[in-house]
Coordinates of C-alpha atoms and ligand atoms in Angstrom, one line a residue:
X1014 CA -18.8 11.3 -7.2
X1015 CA -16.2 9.1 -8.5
X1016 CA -14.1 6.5 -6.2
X1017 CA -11.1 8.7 -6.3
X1018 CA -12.7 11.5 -5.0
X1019 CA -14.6 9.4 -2.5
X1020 CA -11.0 7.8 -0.7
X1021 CA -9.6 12.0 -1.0
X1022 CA -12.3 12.7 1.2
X1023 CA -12.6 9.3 3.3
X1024 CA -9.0 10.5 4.0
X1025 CA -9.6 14.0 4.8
X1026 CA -12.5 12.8 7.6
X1027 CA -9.8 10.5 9.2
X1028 CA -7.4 13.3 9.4
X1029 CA -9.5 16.1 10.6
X1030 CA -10.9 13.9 13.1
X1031 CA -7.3 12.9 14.7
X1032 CA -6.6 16.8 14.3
X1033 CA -9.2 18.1 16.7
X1034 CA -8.6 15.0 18.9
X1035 CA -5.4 16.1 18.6
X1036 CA -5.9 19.6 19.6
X1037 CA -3.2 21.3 16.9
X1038 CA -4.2 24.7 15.8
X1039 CA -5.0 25.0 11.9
X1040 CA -1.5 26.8 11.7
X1041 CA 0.4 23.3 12.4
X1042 CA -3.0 21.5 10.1
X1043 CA -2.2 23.4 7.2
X1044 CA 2.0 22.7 7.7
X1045 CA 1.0 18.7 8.2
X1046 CA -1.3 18.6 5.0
X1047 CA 1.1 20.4 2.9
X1048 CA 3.4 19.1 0.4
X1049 CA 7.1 19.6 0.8
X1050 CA 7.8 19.9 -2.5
X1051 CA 5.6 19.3 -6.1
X1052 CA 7.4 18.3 -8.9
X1053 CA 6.0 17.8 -12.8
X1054 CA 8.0 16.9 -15.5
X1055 CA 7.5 16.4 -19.5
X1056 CA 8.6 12.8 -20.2
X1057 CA 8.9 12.6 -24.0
X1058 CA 9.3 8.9 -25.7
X1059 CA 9.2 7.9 -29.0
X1060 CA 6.9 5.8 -29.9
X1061 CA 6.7 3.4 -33.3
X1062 CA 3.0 2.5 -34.1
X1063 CA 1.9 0.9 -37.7
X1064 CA 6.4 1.1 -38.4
X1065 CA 6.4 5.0 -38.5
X1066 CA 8.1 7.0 -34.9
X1067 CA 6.0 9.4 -33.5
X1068 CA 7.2 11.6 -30.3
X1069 CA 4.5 11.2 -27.5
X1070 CA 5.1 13.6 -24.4
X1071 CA 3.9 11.9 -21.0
X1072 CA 3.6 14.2 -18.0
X1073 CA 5.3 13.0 -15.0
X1074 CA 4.6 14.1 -11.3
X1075 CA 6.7 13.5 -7.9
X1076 CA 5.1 14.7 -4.6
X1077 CA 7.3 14.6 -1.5
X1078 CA 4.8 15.3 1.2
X1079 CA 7.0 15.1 4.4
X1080 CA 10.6 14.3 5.0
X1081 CA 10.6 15.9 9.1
X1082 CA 11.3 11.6 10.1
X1083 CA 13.3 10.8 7.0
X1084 CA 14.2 10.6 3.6
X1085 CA 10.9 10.3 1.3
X1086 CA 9.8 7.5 0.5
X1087 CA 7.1 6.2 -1.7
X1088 CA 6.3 4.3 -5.0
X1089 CA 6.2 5.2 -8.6
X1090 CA 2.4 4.5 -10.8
X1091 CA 2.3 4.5 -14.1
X1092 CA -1.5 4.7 -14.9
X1093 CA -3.7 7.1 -18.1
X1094 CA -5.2 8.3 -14.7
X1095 CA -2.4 9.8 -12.9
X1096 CA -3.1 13.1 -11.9
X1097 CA -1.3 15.4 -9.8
X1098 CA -4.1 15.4 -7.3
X1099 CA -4.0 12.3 -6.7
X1100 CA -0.1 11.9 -6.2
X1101 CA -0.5 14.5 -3.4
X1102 CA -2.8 11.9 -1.2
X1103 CA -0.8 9.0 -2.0
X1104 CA 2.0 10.9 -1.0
X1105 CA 0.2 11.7 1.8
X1106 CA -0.7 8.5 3.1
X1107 CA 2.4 6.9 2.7
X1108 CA 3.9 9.9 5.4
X1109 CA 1.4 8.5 7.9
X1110 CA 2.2 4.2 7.2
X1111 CA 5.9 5.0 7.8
X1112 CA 5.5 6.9 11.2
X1113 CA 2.8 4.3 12.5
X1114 CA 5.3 1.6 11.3
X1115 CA 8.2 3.8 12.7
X1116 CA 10.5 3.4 10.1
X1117 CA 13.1 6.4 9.4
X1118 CA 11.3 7.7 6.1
X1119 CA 9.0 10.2 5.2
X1120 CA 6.4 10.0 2.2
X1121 CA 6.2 10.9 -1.5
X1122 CA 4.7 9.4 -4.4
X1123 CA 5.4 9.3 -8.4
X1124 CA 3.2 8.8 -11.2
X1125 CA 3.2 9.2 -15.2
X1126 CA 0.1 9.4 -17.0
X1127 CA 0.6 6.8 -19.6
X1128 CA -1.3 3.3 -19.9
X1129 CA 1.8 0.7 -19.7
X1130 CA 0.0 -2.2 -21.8
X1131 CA 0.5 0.2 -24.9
X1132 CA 4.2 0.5 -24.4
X1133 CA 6.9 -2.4 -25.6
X1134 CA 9.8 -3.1 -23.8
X1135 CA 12.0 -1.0 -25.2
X1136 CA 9.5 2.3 -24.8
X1137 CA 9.0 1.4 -21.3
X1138 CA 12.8 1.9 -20.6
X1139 CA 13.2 4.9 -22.4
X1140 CA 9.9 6.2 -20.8
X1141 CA 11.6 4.8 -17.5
X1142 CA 14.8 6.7 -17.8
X1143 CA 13.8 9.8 -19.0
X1144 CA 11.3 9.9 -15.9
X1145 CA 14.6 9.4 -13.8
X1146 CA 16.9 12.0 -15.3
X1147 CA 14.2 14.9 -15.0
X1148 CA 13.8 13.6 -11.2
X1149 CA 17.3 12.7 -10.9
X1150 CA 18.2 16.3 -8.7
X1151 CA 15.4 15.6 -6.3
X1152 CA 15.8 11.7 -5.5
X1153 CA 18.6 10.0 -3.7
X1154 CA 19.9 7.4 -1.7
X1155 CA 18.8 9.6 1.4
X1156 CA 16.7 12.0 -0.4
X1157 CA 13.6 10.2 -1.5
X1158 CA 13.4 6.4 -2.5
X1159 CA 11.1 5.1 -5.1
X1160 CA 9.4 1.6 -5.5
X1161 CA 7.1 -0.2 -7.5
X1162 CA 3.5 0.4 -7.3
X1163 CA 0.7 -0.3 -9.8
X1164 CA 1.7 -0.4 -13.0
X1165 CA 5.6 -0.3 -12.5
X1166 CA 7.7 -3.5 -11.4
X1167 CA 11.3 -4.6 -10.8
X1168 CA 12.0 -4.3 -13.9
X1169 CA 11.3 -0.8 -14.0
X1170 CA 13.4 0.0 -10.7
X1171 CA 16.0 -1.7 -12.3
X1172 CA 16.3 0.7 -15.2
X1173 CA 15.6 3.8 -12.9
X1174 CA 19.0 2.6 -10.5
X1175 CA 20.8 2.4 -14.0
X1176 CA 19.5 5.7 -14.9
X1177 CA 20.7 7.1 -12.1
X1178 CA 23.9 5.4 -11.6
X1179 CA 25.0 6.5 -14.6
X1180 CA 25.9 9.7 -12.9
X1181 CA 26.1 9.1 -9.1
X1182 CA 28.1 6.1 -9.2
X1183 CA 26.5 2.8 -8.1
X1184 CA 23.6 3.9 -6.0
X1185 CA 21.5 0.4 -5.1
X1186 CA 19.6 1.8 -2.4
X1187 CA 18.2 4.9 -4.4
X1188 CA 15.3 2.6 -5.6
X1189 CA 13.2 -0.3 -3.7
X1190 CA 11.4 -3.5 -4.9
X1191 CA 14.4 -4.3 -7.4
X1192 CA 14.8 -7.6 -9.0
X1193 CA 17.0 -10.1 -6.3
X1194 CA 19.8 -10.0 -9.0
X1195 CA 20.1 -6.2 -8.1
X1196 CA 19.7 -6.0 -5.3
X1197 CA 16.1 -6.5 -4.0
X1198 CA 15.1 -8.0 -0.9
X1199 CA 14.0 -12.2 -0.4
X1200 CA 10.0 -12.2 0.7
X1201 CA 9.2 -8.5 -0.4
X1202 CA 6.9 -10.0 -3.3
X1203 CA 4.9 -11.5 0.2
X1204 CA 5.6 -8.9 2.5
X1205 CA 2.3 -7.3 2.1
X1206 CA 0.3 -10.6 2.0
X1207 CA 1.9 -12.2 4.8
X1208 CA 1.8 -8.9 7.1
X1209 CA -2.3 -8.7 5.9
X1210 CA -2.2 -12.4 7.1
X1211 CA 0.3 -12.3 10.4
X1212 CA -2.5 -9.4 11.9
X1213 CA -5.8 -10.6 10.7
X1214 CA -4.5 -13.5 13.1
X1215 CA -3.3 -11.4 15.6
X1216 CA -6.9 -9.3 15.6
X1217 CA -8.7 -12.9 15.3
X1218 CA -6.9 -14.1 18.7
X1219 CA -7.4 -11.1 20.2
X1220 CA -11.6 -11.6 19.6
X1221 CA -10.8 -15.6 20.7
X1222 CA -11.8 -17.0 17.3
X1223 CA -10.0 -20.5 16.7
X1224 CA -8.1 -20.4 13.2
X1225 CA -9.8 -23.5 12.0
X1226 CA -13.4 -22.7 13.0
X1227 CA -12.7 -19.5 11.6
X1228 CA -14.0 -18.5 7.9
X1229 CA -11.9 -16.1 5.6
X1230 CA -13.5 -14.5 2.5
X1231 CA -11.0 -12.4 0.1
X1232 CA -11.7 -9.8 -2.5
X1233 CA -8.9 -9.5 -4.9
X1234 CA -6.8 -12.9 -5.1
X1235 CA -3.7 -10.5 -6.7
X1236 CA -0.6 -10.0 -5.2
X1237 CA -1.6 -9.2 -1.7
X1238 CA -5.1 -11.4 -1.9
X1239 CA -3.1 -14.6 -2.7
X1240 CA -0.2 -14.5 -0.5
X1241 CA -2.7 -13.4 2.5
X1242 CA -4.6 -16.5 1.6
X1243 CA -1.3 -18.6 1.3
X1244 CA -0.8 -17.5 4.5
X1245 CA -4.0 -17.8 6.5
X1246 CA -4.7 -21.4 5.2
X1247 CA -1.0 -22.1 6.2
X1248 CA -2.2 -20.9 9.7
X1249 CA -5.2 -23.1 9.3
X1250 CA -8.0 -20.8 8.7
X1251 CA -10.6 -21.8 6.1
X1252 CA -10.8 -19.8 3.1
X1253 CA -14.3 -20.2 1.3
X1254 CA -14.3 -17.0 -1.1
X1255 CA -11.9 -15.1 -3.3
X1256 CA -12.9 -13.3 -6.1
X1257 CA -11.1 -11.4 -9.1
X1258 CA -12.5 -9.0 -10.9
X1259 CA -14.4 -10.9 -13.1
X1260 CA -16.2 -12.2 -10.1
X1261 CA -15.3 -14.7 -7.5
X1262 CA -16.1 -18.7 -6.5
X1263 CA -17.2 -20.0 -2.8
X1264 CA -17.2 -23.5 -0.7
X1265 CA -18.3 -23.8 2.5
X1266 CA -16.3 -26.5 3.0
X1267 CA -12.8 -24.6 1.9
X1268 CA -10.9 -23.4 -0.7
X1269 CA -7.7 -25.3 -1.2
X1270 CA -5.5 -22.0 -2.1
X1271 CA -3.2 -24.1 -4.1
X1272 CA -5.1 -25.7 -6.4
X1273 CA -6.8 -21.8 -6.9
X1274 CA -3.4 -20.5 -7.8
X1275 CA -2.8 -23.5 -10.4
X1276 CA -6.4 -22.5 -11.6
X1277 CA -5.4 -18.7 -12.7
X1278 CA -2.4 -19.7 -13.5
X1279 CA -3.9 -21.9 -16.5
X1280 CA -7.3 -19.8 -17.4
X1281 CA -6.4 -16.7 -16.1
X1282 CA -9.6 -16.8 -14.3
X1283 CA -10.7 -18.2 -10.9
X1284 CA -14.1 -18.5 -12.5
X1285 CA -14.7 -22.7 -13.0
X1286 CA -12.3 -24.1 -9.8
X1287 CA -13.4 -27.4 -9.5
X1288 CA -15.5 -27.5 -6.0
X1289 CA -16.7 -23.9 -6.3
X1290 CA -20.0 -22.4 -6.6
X1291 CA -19.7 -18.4 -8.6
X1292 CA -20.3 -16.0 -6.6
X1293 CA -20.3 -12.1 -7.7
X1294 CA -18.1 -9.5 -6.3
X1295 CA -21.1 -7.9 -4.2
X1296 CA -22.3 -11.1 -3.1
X1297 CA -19.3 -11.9 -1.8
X1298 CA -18.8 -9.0 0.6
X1299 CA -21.8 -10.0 2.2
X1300 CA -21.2 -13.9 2.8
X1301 CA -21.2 -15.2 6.7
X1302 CA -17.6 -15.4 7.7
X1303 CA -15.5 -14.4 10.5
X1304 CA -12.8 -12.3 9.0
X1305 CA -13.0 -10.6 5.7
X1306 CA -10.3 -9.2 3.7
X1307 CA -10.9 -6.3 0.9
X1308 CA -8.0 -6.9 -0.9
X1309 CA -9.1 -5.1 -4.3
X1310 CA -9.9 -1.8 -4.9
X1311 CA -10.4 1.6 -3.1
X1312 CA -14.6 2.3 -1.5
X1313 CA -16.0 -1.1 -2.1
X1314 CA -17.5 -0.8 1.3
X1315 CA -19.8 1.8 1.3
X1316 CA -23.4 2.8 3.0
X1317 CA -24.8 0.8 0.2
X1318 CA -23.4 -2.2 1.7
X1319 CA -22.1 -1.9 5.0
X1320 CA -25.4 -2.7 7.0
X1321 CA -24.9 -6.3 5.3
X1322 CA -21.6 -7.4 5.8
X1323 CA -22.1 -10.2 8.2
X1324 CA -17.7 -10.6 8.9
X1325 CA -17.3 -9.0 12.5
X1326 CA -13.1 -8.8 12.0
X1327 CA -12.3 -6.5 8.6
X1328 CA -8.7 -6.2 7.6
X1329 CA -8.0 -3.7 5.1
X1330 CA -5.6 -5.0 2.8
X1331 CA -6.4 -2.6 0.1
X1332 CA -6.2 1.6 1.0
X1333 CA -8.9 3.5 1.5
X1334 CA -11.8 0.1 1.2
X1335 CA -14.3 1.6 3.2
X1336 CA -15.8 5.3 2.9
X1337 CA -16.0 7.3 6.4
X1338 CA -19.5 6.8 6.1
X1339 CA -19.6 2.9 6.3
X1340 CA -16.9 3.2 8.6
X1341 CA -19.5 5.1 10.9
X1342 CA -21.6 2.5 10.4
X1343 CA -19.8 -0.4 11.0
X1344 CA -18.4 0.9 14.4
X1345 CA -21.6 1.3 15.5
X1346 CA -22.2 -2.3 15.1
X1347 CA -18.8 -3.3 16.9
X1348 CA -17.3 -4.9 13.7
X1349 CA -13.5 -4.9 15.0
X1350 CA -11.4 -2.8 12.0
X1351 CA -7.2 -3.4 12.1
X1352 CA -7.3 -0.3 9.3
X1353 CA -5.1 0.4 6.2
X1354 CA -2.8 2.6 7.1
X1355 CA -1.7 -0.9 9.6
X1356 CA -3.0 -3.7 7.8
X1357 CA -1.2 -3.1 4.3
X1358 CA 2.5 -1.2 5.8
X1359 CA 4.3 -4.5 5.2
X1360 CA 5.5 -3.8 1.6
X1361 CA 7.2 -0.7 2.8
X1362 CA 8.7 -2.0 5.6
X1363 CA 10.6 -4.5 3.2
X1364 CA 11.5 -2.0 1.3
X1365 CA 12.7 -0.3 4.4
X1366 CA 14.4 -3.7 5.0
X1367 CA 15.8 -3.5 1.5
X1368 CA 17.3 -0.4 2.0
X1369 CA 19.1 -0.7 4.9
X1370 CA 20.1 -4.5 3.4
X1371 CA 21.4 -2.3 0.5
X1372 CA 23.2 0.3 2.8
X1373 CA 25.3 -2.1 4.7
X1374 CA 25.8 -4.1 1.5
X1375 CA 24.7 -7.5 3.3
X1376 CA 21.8 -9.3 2.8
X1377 CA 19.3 -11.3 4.7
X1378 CA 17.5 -14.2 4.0
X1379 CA 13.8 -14.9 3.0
X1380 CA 13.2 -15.9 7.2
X1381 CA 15.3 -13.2 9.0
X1382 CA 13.0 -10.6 6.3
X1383 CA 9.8 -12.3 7.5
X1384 CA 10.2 -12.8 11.2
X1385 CA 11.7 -9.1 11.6
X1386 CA 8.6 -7.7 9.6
X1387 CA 6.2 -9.7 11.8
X1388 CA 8.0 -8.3 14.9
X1389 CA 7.8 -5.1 13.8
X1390 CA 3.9 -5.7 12.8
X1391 CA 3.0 -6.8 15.9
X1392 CA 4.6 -3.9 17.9
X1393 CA 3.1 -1.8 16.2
X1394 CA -0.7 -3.5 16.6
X1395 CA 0.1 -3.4 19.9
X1396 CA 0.3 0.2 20.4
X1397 CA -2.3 1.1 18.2
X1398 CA -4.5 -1.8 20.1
X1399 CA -3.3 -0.2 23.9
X1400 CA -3.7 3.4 22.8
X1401 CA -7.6 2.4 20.9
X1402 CA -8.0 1.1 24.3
X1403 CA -6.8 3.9 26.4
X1404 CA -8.6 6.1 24.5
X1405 CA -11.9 4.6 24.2
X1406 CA -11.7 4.5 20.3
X1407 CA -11.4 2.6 17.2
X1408 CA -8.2 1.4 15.5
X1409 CA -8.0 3.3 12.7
X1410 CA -8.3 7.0 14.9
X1411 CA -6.0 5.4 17.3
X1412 CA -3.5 4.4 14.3
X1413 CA -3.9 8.0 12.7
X1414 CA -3.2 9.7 16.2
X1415 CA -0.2 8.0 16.6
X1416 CA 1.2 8.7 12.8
X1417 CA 0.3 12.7 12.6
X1418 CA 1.7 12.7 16.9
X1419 CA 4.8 11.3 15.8
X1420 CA 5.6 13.5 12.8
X1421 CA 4.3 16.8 13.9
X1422 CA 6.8 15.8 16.6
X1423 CA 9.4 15.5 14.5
X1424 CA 8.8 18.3 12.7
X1425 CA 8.7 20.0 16.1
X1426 CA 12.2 19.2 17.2
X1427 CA 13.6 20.0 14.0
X1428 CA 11.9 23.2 14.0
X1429 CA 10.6 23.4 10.7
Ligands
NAD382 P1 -3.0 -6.7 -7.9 O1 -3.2 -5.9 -9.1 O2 -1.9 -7.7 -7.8 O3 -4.3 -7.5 -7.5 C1 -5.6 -6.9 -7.5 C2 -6.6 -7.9 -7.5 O4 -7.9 -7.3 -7.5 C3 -6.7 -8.8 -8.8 O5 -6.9 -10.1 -8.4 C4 -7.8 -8.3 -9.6 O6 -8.4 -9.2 -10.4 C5 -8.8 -7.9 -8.4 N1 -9.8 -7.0 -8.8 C6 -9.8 -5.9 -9.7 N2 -11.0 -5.4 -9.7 C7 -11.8 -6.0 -8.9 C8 -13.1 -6.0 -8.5 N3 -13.9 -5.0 -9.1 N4 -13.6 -6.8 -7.6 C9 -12.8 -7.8 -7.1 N5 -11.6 -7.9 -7.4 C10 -11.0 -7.1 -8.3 O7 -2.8 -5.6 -6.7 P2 -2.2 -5.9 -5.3 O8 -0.7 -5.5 -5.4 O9 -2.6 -7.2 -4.8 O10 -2.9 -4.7 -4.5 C11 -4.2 -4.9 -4.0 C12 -4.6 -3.7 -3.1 O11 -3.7 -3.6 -2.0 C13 -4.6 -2.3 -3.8 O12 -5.6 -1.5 -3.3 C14 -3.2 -1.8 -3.4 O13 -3.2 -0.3 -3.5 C15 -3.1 -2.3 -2.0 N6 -1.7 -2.3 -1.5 C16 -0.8 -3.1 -2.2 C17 0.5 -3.2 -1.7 C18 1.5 -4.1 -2.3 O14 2.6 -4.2 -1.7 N7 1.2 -4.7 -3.4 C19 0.9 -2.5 -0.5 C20 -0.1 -1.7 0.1 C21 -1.4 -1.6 -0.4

């Protein structure tokens, strides 16, 4: 089975678990799992290969899962893999991270299938734009609110406000994650990192480990990898492993995160960091540390590995790391989980940040970003920690029971 169908059904377990907890009858299931609205579009670019133009047609998708809390909300891929199917869990997720977080959105998710690297400049606007004007009628400034996601970039929400503007007047809050010149908010290139970071400490007090006696190992040393690790050594925790995906490097004595950064920055590679030993991506789950961070891709913890990892704090930077069946098995061994759908929610909250910053036309500094996001954070591991323990269960169920409770609430009171 491949990965993606793995995570659909990692996610599936997670939900119908917090349904029959829960109690809801499959009537108020089925309204809960289904899609507000699915939209698919033709996107057609040209393109100029070898100096001739050739007219490709990219097909575009929009899924806007729930809106019963908000507007939608959610980012826009652009990846040869996109498929509708897999919009419609994204979309999915992201409804659940903004009612955990309790942020006044709903979810939705965007995608073209089209592979980026082959596109210049100038074919990613148009590709960009066009995308925009055949979603233009169902996205808005309190409608549903893109943002970047893998594959897309400031850049690209840039041209997708222009797009848009063209014929709703100035509109900055219709897109998030916009280049600071536009717009965009101070500290959302860390927001994810540092949130990863502020409750992997948080978890870590909570199980009385001391920061500095305290290993980290990191898979993924990308966006959110790096700026956890910026963060955690900041806090005084010792990083001995990161790893990209050409395989990762390990002291025992400490990584100095700095001189790492410098490191990729020049070869492109952590691979050769003076004061390393090379480690492989498997090996490196499975290192003795206190807290480990999957920071990479989607089911890299899995039954094949889960009896192994030695880390008894996971924080799951990534979505969707570890398959329902490792999950099973690393509960059963008391390794303490603070799950996705937490650990990972500060990049939309700064883009929740963003948008209200945008509304009121008055923005806030780098500080007043961070220290409202790691109050918010912190809240919210709070009530997921109180209601785990009220509950006698894990994190993650306690996390999911709180999301679905609070939007089949909503959508309750509205009277869907
Ligand atoms: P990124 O592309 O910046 O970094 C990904 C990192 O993973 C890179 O260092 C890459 O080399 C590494 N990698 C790729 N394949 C690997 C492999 N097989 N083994 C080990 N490392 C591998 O992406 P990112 O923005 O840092 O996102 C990382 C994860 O966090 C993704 O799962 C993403 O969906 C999730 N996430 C990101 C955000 C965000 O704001 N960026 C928000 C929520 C969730």
């Amino acid at each position: 089975m491949d990965k993606k169908c793995v995570c659909q059904k990692t996610q599936r377990h997670f939900l119908d678990s917090a349904f029959s907890r829960l109690k809801l009858k499959a009537s108020r299931q089925a309204l809960l799992l289904s899609s507000f609205r699915e939209t698919r579009v033709t996107v057609p670019v040209t393109l100029r290969h070898n100096g001739e133009n050739t007219l490709h047609t990219f097909q575009g998708y929009r899924v806007q899962h729930n809106h019963a809390r908000g507007p939608f909300k959610g980012g826009l891929r652009f990846h040869p893999d996109v498929n509708l199917g897999e919009v419609r869990a994204l979309a999915q997720l992201m409804t659940w991270k903004t009612a955990l977080v309790d942020i006044p959105f709903g979810g939705a998710k965007g995608g073209v299938a089209v592979d980026p690297k082959q596109l210049n400049e100038t074919e990613l606007e148009e590709l960009s734009k066009r995308f925009c004007q055949k979603m233009a009628p169902i996205i808005g400034v309190h409608e549903d609110i893109p943002a970047p996601d893998i594959g897309t970039n400031p850049q690209v929400m840039g041209w997708i406000l222009d797009e848009y503007s063209k014929t709703h007047g100035y509109r900055t809050a219709v897109v998030t994650g916009k280049p600071m010149a536009l717009g965009g908010c101070a500290g959302r290139l860390e927001a994810t990192g540092h949130g990863v970071a502020h409750l992997a400490d948080k978890a870590a007090m909570a199980m009385s480990l001391i920061a500095e006696q305290s290993r980290v190992v990191i898979q993924g040393f990308g966006n959110v990898g790096s700026h956890a690790a910026i963060s955690l050594a900041s806090k005084g925790y010792k990083i001995i492993a990161l790893s990209g995906s050409r395989g990762g490097v390990y002291s025992e004595k400490g990584i100095d995160v700095g001189l790492a950064l410098a490191h990729v920055r020049e070869t492109g590679a952590l691979q050769g960091l003076a004061g390393t030993a090379a480690v492989s991506n498997a090996e490196l789950l499975e290192l003795p540390c206190e807290i480990l961070i999957p920071a990479a891709l989607e089911a890299t913890i899995t039954c094949d590995n889960a009896d192994a990892i030695q880390a008894p704090l996971i924080v799951e930077a990534a979505n969707i790391p570890i398959t329902h069946q490792a999950d099973q098995r690393l509960q059963q061994r008391a390794v303490v989980i603070v799950p996705d759908l937490l650990a990972n929610v500060g990049g939309v909250l700064a883009s929740y940040y963003e948008w209200v910053q945008n509304l009121q036309q008055f923005p806030w500094d780098r500080e007043l970003v961070l220290s409202r996001l790691e109050k918010r954070l912190s809240r919210t591991y709070d009530v997921v920690r109180d209601l785990a323990q009220e509950r006698k269960i894990d994190m993650r169920s306690a996390a999911y029971e709180l999301a679905i409770g609070r939007v089949d609430h909503a959508i309750r009171l509205r009277g869907f």
